[in-house]
PDB file of C-alpha atoms in Angstrom:
ATOM      1  CA  ALA A   1     -15.771 -18.053  -0.836  1.00 77.00           C
ATOM      2  CA  GLN A   2     -15.201 -16.819   2.665  1.00 84.00           C
ATOM      3  CA  THR A   3     -17.952 -16.001   5.108  1.00 93.00           C
ATOM      4  CA  VAL A   4     -17.767 -14.067   8.370  1.00 96.00           C
ATOM      5  CA  THR A   5     -20.485 -14.323  10.983  1.00 97.00           C
ATOM      6  CA  GLN A   6     -21.074 -11.987  13.882  1.00 98.00           C
ATOM      7  CA  SER A   7     -23.968 -13.418  15.830  1.00 96.00           C
ATOM      8  CA  GLN A   8     -24.512 -10.467  18.174  1.00 97.00           C
ATOM      9  CA  PRO A   9     -26.208  -7.540  16.403  1.00 97.00           C
ATOM     10  CA  GLU A  10     -26.100  -5.433  19.563  1.00 97.00           C
ATOM     11  CA  MET A  11     -24.364  -5.545  22.909  1.00 97.00           C
ATOM     12  CA  SER A  12     -24.049  -3.259  25.870  1.00 97.00           C
ATOM     13  CA  VAL A  13     -21.594  -3.051  28.740  1.00 98.00           C
ATOM     14  CA  GLN A  14     -21.072  -0.872  31.760  1.00 98.00           C
ATOM     15  CA  GLU A  15     -18.139   1.480  31.805  1.00 98.00           C
ATOM     16  CA  ALA A  16     -14.976  -0.164  33.209  1.00 98.00           C
ATOM     17  CA  GLU A  17     -16.373  -3.658  32.647  1.00 98.00           C
ATOM     18  CA  THR A  18     -15.161  -6.263  30.173  1.00 98.00           C
ATOM     19  CA  VAL A  19     -17.058  -7.352  27.079  1.00 98.00           C
ATOM     20  CA  THR A  20     -16.410 -10.001  24.436  1.00 98.00           C
ATOM     21  CA  LEU A  21     -17.631  -9.774  20.849  1.00 98.00           C
ATOM     22  CA  SER A  22     -17.843 -13.006  18.914  1.00 98.00           C
ATOM     23  CA  CYS A  23     -16.878 -13.746  15.335  1.00 98.00           C
ATOM     24  CA  THR A  24     -16.670 -16.962  13.372  1.00 98.00           C
ATOM     25  CA  TYR A  25     -15.515 -17.456   9.821  1.00 97.00           C
ATOM     26  CA  ASP A  26     -15.329 -20.109   7.182  1.00 95.00           C
ATOM     27  CA  THR A  27     -12.507 -20.562   4.712  1.00 92.00           C
ATOM     28  CA  SER A  28     -10.476 -23.193   2.968  1.00 90.00           C
ATOM     29  CA  GLU A  29      -7.368 -21.043   2.849  1.00 89.00           C
ATOM     30  CA  ASN A  30      -4.333 -21.561   5.050  1.00 86.00           C
ATOM     31  CA  ASN A  31      -2.757 -18.118   4.827  1.00 88.00           C
ATOM     32  CA  TYR A  32      -4.988 -15.262   5.882  1.00 93.00           C
ATOM     33  CA  TYR A  33      -5.400 -12.396   8.284  1.00 94.00           C
ATOM     34  CA  LEU A  34      -8.208 -11.498  10.631  1.00 96.00           C
ATOM     35  CA  PHE A  35      -9.109  -8.000  11.705  1.00 96.00           C
ATOM     36  CA  TRP A  36     -11.406  -6.124  14.012  1.00 98.00           C
ATOM     37  CA  TYR A  37     -12.414  -2.641  12.898  1.00 97.00           C
ATOM     38  CA  LYS A  38     -14.321  -0.052  14.876  1.00 97.00           C
ATOM     39  CA  GLN A  39     -16.729   2.324  13.152  1.00 96.00           C
ATOM     40  CA  PRO A  40     -17.917   5.210  15.334  1.00 94.00           C
ATOM     41  CA  PRO A  41     -20.729   7.548  14.224  1.00 91.00           C
ATOM     42  CA  SER A  42     -18.230   9.474  12.103  1.00 90.00           C
ATOM     43  CA  ARG A  43     -18.159   6.341   9.861  1.00 92.00           C
ATOM     44  CA  GLN A  44     -14.375   6.240   9.861  1.00 92.00           C
ATOM     45  CA  MET A  45     -13.137   2.623   9.876  1.00 95.00           C
ATOM     46  CA  ILE A  46     -10.495   2.331  12.574  1.00 95.00           C
ATOM     47  CA  LEU A  47      -8.265  -0.713  12.814  1.00 95.00           C
ATOM     48  CA  VAL A  48      -8.509  -2.148  16.319  1.00 97.00           C
ATOM     49  CA  ILE A  49      -6.445  -5.300  16.095  1.00 97.00           C
ATOM     50  CA  ARG A  50      -4.968  -7.713  13.571  1.00 95.00           C
ATOM     51  CA  GLN A  51      -4.099 -11.414  13.724  1.00 96.00           C
ATOM     52  CA  GLU A  52      -2.045 -13.466  11.310  1.00 93.00           C
ATOM     53  CA  ALA A  53      -3.465 -16.953  10.931  1.00 93.00           C
ATOM     54  CA  TYR A  54      -0.051 -18.596  11.116  1.00 92.00           C
ATOM     55  CA  LYS A  55       0.593 -17.132  14.563  1.00 91.00           C
ATOM     56  CA  GLN A  56      -0.704 -19.127  17.500  1.00 87.00           C
ATOM     57  CA  GLN A  57      -0.214 -16.306  19.974  1.00 94.00           C
ATOM     58  CA  ASN A  58      -3.270 -14.141  20.422  1.00 96.00           C
ATOM     59  CA  ALA A  59      -2.830 -10.522  19.417  1.00 96.00           C
ATOM     60  CA  THR A  60      -3.194  -7.811  22.027  1.00 96.00           C
ATOM     61  CA  GLU A  61      -3.359  -4.057  21.696  1.00 95.00           C
ATOM     62  CA  ASN A  62      -3.653  -2.231  25.006  1.00 96.00           C
ATOM     63  CA  ARG A  63      -7.214  -2.913  26.287  1.00 97.00           C
ATOM     64  CA  PHE A  64      -8.090  -5.000  23.253  1.00 98.00           C
ATOM     65  CA  SER A  65      -7.218  -8.649  22.842  1.00 98.00           C
ATOM     66  CA  VAL A  66      -8.424 -11.521  20.736  1.00 98.00           C
ATOM     67  CA  ASN A  67      -9.077 -15.185  21.331  1.00 97.00           C
ATOM     68  CA  PHE A  68      -8.076 -16.833  18.068  1.00 97.00           C
ATOM     69  CA  GLN A  69      -9.090 -20.466  17.739  1.00 96.00           C
ATOM     70  CA  LYS A  70      -7.961 -21.525  14.287  1.00 94.00           C
ATOM     71  CA  ALA A  71      -9.379 -25.025  14.334  1.00 93.00           C
ATOM     72  CA  ALA A  72     -12.753 -23.734  15.430  1.00 95.00           C
ATOM     73  CA  LYS A  73     -12.477 -20.765  13.032  1.00 96.00           C
ATOM     74  CA  SER A  74     -13.300 -18.406  15.845  1.00 97.00           C
ATOM     75  CA  PHE A  75     -11.919 -14.907  16.400  1.00 97.00           C
ATOM     76  CA  SER A  76     -13.469 -13.080  19.360  1.00 98.00           C
ATOM     77  CA  LEU A  77     -12.557  -9.599  20.589  1.00 98.00           C
ATOM     78  CA  LYS A  78     -12.257  -8.794  24.274  1.00 98.00           C
ATOM     79  CA  ILE A  79     -12.418  -5.201  25.415  1.00 98.00           C
ATOM     80  CA  SER A  80     -11.223  -4.648  28.959  1.00 98.00           C
ATOM     81  CA  ASP A  81     -11.956  -1.600  31.100  1.00 98.00           C
ATOM     82  CA  SER A  82     -14.576  -0.416  28.625  1.00 98.00           C
ATOM     83  CA  GLN A  83     -14.705   3.308  28.010  1.00 97.00           C
ATOM     84  CA  LEU A  84     -17.489   5.520  26.724  1.00 97.00           C
ATOM     85  CA  GLY A  85     -15.422   6.163  23.603  1.00 96.00           C
ATOM     86  CA  ASP A  86     -15.564   2.473  22.764  1.00 97.00           C
ATOM     87  CA  THR A  87     -19.206   2.906  21.778  1.00 97.00           C
ATOM     88  CA  ALA A  88     -19.265   2.054  18.076  1.00 97.00           C
ATOM     89  CA  MET A  89     -20.080  -0.562  15.496  1.00 97.00           C
ATOM     90  CA  TYR A  90     -17.461  -3.294  15.472  1.00 98.00           C
ATOM     91  CA  PHE A  91     -16.774  -5.306  12.335  1.00 97.00           C
ATOM     92  CA  CYS A  92     -14.867  -8.552  12.147  1.00 98.00           C
ATOM     93  CA  ALA A  93     -13.097  -9.061   8.818  1.00 96.00           C
ATOM     94  CA  PHE A  94     -11.270 -11.856   7.010  1.00 95.00           C
ATOM     95  CA  GLY A  95      -8.445 -10.992   4.628  1.00 92.00           C
ATOM     96  CA  GLY A  96      -7.272 -13.628   2.191  1.00 86.00           C
ATOM     97  CA  GLY A  97      -6.726 -14.530  -1.427  1.00 81.00           C
ATOM     98  CA  SER A  98      -4.218 -12.991  -3.803  1.00 78.00           C
ATOM     99  CA  ASN A  99      -5.165  -9.435  -2.874  1.00 80.00           C
ATOM    100  CA  TYR A 100      -6.141 -10.092   0.745  1.00 83.00           C
ATOM    101  CA  LYS A 101      -9.437  -8.356   0.091  1.00 86.00           C
ATOM    102  CA  LEU A 102     -11.614  -8.148   3.164  1.00 91.00           C
ATOM    103  CA  THR A 103     -14.826  -9.998   3.810  1.00 92.00           C
ATOM    104  CA  PHE A 104     -16.810  -8.364   6.597  1.00 95.00           C
ATOM    105  CA  GLY A 105     -19.282  -9.611   9.106  1.00 96.00           C
ATOM    106  CA  LYS A 106     -22.521  -7.707   9.593  1.00 96.00           C
ATOM    107  CA  GLY A 107     -21.206  -5.931  12.628  1.00 97.00           C
ATOM    108  CA  THR A 108     -21.979  -5.664  16.338  1.00 98.00           C
ATOM    109  CA  LEU A 109     -23.203  -2.390  17.756  1.00 97.00           C
ATOM    110  CA  LEU A 110     -21.543  -1.945  21.133  1.00 98.00           C
ATOM    111  CA  THR A 111     -22.861   0.590  23.606  1.00 98.00           C
ATOM    112  CA  VAL A 112     -20.855   1.450  26.693  1.00 98.00           C
ATOM    113  CA  ASN A 113     -23.085   2.798  29.426  1.00 97.00           C
ATOM    114  CA  PRO A 114     -21.907   5.224  32.119  1.00 96.00           C
TER     115      PRO A 114
ATOM    116  CA  GLY B   1      -0.823   3.160  11.814  1.00 71.00           C
ATOM    117  CA  ALA B   2      -0.613   4.080   8.174  1.00 80.00           C
ATOM    118  CA  VAL B   3      -2.647   6.989   6.862  1.00 92.00           C
ATOM    119  CA  VAL B   4      -5.142   6.864   4.040  1.00 95.00           C
ATOM    120  CA  SER B   5      -6.770  10.099   2.973  1.00 95.00           C
ATOM    121  CA  GLN B   6     -10.002  10.309   1.037  1.00 97.00           C
ATOM    122  CA  HIS B   7     -11.332  13.424  -0.650  1.00 97.00           C
ATOM    123  CA  PRO B   8     -13.859  14.937  -0.734  1.00 97.00           C
ATOM    124  CA  SER B   9     -15.571  14.042   2.524  1.00 96.00           C
ATOM    125  CA  TRP B  10     -18.884  15.377   1.278  1.00 97.00           C
ATOM    126  CA  VAL B  11     -20.067  16.019  -2.242  1.00 97.00           C
ATOM    127  CA  ILE B  12     -23.390  17.030  -3.708  1.00 97.00           C
ATOM    128  CA  CYS B  13     -23.891  16.747  -7.446  1.00 95.00           C
ATOM    129  CA  LYS B  14     -26.722  17.112  -9.880  1.00 97.00           C
ATOM    130  CA  SER B  15     -28.327  14.094 -11.437  1.00 97.00           C
ATOM    131  CA  GLY B  16     -26.631  13.193 -14.695  1.00 97.00           C
ATOM    132  CA  THR B  17     -23.250  14.624 -13.818  1.00 97.00           C
ATOM    133  CA  SER B  18     -20.079  12.781 -12.851  1.00 97.00           C
ATOM    134  CA  VAL B  19     -18.180  13.010  -9.606  1.00 97.00           C
ATOM    135  CA  LYS B  20     -14.666  11.871  -8.708  1.00 97.00           C
ATOM    136  CA  ILE B  21     -13.487  10.663  -5.312  1.00 98.00           C
ATOM    137  CA  GLU B  22      -9.789  10.350  -4.544  1.00 97.00           C
ATOM    138  CA  CYS B  23      -8.071   7.908  -2.225  1.00 96.00           C
ATOM    139  CA  ARG B  24      -4.437   8.471  -1.271  1.00 96.00           C
ATOM    140  CA  SER B  25      -2.038   6.477   0.839  1.00 95.00           C
ATOM    141  CA  LEU B  26       0.004   9.214   2.498  1.00 94.00           C
ATOM    142  CA  ASP B  27       2.899   7.362   4.091  1.00 92.00           C
ATOM    143  CA  PHE B  28       3.144   4.071   2.253  1.00 93.00           C
ATOM    144  CA  GLN B  29       2.892   2.667  -1.233  1.00 92.00           C
ATOM    145  CA  ALA B  30      -0.234   0.678  -1.892  1.00 91.00           C
ATOM    146  CA  THR B  31      -0.177  -1.712  -4.809  1.00 84.00           C
ATOM    147  CA  THR B  32      -3.744  -2.653  -3.979  1.00 92.00           C
ATOM    148  CA  MET B  33      -6.638  -0.414  -3.019  1.00 95.00           C
ATOM    149  CA  PHE B  34     -10.269  -1.298  -2.482  1.00 96.00           C
ATOM    150  CA  TRP B  35     -13.495   0.615  -2.887  1.00 97.00           C
ATOM    151  CA  TYR B  36     -16.554  -0.043  -0.757  1.00 96.00           C
ATOM    152  CA  ARG B  37     -20.054   1.244  -0.517  1.00 96.00           C
ATOM    153  CA  GLN B  38     -21.971   1.256   2.729  1.00 95.00           C
ATOM    154  CA  PHE B  39     -25.732   1.505   2.990  1.00 91.00           C
ATOM    155  CA  PRO B  40     -27.338   2.750   6.220  1.00 88.00           C
ATOM    156  CA  LYS B  41     -27.034   0.301   9.099  1.00 86.00           C
ATOM    157  CA  GLN B  42     -25.306  -2.260   6.926  1.00 90.00           C
ATOM    158  CA  SER B  43     -21.836  -3.648   6.549  1.00 92.00           C
ATOM    159  CA  LEU B  44     -19.364  -2.599   3.881  1.00 93.00           C
ATOM    160  CA  MET B  45     -19.994  -3.886   0.382  1.00 93.00           C
ATOM    161  CA  LEU B  46     -16.871  -4.366  -1.715  1.00 93.00           C
ATOM    162  CA  MET B  47     -17.278  -2.741  -5.105  1.00 96.00           C
ATOM    163  CA  ALA B  48     -13.903  -3.347  -6.701  1.00 95.00           C
ATOM    164  CA  THR B  49     -10.259  -4.150  -6.161  1.00 93.00           C
ATOM    165  CA  SER B  50      -7.819  -1.737  -7.725  1.00 92.00           C
ATOM    166  CA  ASN B  51      -4.257  -2.770  -8.570  1.00 89.00           C
ATOM    167  CA  GLU B  52      -1.705  -0.178  -9.604  1.00 85.00           C
ATOM    168  CA  GLY B  53      -1.177  -0.096 -13.339  1.00 83.00           C
ATOM    169  CA  SER B  54      -3.898  -2.565 -14.230  1.00 85.00           C
ATOM    170  CA  LYS B  55      -7.644  -2.629 -14.667  1.00 88.00           C
ATOM    171  CA  ALA B  56      -9.804  -2.859 -11.595  1.00 92.00           C
ATOM    172  CA  THR B  57     -11.554  -6.080 -10.708  1.00 93.00           C
ATOM    173  CA  TYR B  58     -15.230  -5.466 -10.049  1.00 95.00           C
ATOM    174  CA  GLU B  59     -17.464  -7.498  -7.790  1.00 94.00           C
ATOM    175  CA  GLN B  60     -20.503  -9.167  -9.223  1.00 94.00           C
ATOM    176  CA  GLY B  61     -23.361  -6.766  -9.761  1.00 94.00           C
ATOM    177  CA  VAL B  62     -21.219  -3.609  -9.801  1.00 96.00           C
ATOM    178  CA  GLU B  63     -21.440  -1.692 -13.070  1.00 94.00           C
ATOM    179  CA  LYS B  64     -17.904  -1.023 -14.215  1.00 93.00           C
ATOM    180  CA  ASP B  65     -19.022   1.582 -16.747  1.00 95.00           C
ATOM    181  CA  LYS B  66     -20.801   3.517 -14.031  1.00 96.00           C
ATOM    182  CA  PHE B  67     -18.148   3.256 -11.345  1.00 97.00           C
ATOM    183  CA  LEU B  68     -14.843   3.978 -13.053  1.00 96.00           C
ATOM    184  CA  ILE B  69     -11.787   3.131 -10.994  1.00 95.00           C
ATOM    185  CA  ASN B  70      -8.287   4.238 -11.839  1.00 91.00           C
ATOM    186  CA  HIS B  71      -5.119   3.365  -9.930  1.00 90.00           C
ATOM    187  CA  ALA B  72      -2.490   5.305 -11.791  1.00 83.00           C
ATOM    188  CA  SER B  73       0.146   5.431  -9.074  1.00 90.00           C
ATOM    189  CA  LEU B  74       1.179   3.563  -5.956  1.00 90.00           C
ATOM    190  CA  THR B  75      -0.410   6.199  -3.766  1.00 93.00           C
ATOM    191  CA  LEU B  76      -3.574   7.226  -5.600  1.00 94.00           C
ATOM    192  CA  SER B  77      -6.764   5.536  -6.681  1.00 95.00           C
ATOM    193  CA  THR B  78      -9.843   7.345  -7.929  1.00 96.00           C
ATOM    194  CA  LEU B  79     -13.491   6.372  -8.143  1.00 97.00           C
ATOM    195  CA  THR B  80     -15.615   8.252 -10.670  1.00 97.00           C
ATOM    196  CA  VAL B  81     -19.359   7.872 -10.482  1.00 97.00           C
ATOM    197  CA  THR B  82     -20.556   8.603 -13.983  1.00 97.00           C
ATOM    198  CA  SER B  83     -24.013   9.939 -14.863  1.00 96.00           C
ATOM    199  CA  ALA B  84     -24.922   9.891 -11.208  1.00 97.00           C
ATOM    200  CA  HIS B  85     -28.505   9.347 -10.143  1.00 96.00           C
ATOM    201  CA  PRO B  86     -30.176   9.720  -6.752  1.00 96.00           C
ATOM    202  CA  GLU B  87     -29.929   5.975  -6.114  1.00 95.00           C
ATOM    203  CA  ASP B  88     -26.128   6.349  -6.232  1.00 96.00           C
ATOM    204  CA  SER B  89     -26.288   8.519  -3.127  1.00 96.00           C
ATOM    205  CA  SER B  90     -24.362   6.658  -0.474  1.00 95.00           C
ATOM    206  CA  PHE B  91     -21.268   6.501   1.704  1.00 97.00           C
ATOM    207  CA  TYR B  92     -18.223   5.406  -0.264  1.00 98.00           C
ATOM    208  CA  ILE B  93     -15.023   4.383   1.483  1.00 97.00           C
ATOM    209  CA  CYS B  94     -11.661   3.274   0.201  1.00 97.00           C
ATOM    210  CA  SER B  95      -8.920   1.212   1.760  1.00 96.00           C
ATOM    211  CA  ALA B  96      -5.298   0.465   0.941  1.00 94.00           C
ATOM    212  CA  ARG B  97      -3.186  -2.581   1.651  1.00 92.00           C
ATOM    213  CA  THR B  98       0.311  -2.234   3.078  1.00 90.00           C
ATOM    214  CA  SER B  99       3.185  -4.510   2.165  1.00 88.00           C
ATOM    215  CA  GLY B 100       2.533  -6.285   5.461  1.00 86.00           C
ATOM    216  CA  ASN B 101      -1.060  -7.040   4.414  1.00 86.00           C
ATOM    217  CA  THR B 102      -2.695  -4.699   6.866  1.00 89.00           C
ATOM    218  CA  ILE B 103      -5.571  -2.730   5.399  1.00 91.00           C
ATOM    219  CA  TYR B 104      -6.227   0.858   6.381  1.00 94.00           C
ATOM    220  CA  PHE B 105      -9.268   2.883   5.464  1.00 95.00           C
ATOM    221  CA  GLY B 106      -9.845   6.417   4.321  1.00 96.00           C
ATOM    222  CA  GLU B 107     -12.305   8.690   6.090  1.00 95.00           C
ATOM    223  CA  GLY B 108     -15.065   7.975   3.595  1.00 96.00           C
ATOM    224  CA  SER B 109     -17.055  10.181   1.269  1.00 97.00           C
ATOM    225  CA  TRP B 110     -20.727  11.031   1.447  1.00 97.00           C
ATOM    226  CA  LEU B 111     -22.246  11.412  -2.010  1.00 97.00           C
ATOM    227  CA  THR B 112     -25.631  13.041  -2.445  1.00 97.00           C
ATOM    228  CA  VAL B 113     -27.123  13.206  -5.911  1.00 97.00           C
ATOM    229  CA  VAL B 114     -29.945  15.720  -6.289  1.00 96.00           C
TER     230      VAL B 114
END
């Protein structure tokens, strides 16, 4: 069974600064995907970024980028130029197995301060 | 990204009645959909995996006779909470997997059983 660990229950950052959210996972699978989702107070789960395990290049999506270290089973999210709208709960997720069902971490509550 | 629509967003039902929640993939065909439940300040708990045309696979501890899942087409999965009780009140959210193994979520449904 897969496990996903987010060791930072809460984090805060000043507007326009950079913040990194950590995530580690454990799996015996070779083919899988890793995701970061953002959940604002509306509870909608918004896909932030996605990484295929077979790709060595780190995924980037505008201000969001990941540091994927496959050997270390680490998948951190960096948010650059933080904005007030980035305030949300962030969940790291592992997708694998025949259906690629997601296993979630417990989440990190990020607060961006003005 | 792909769009997943969930309906209704809010529903209140009387104890003992049944309520149905729909999950639709609007712009892609989803052979696999997932249903989650989220308790306050917690991560998402996978309830079941729904594959089009076959019976859903339930996670351990989820009552399949209480939470009926149907995936009759490539764009629609439904969750029916049967004989609902106040302890079933929760936030329920569905997701759908694209052919590229990215998973998108619906907006979620708040169920209140009175």
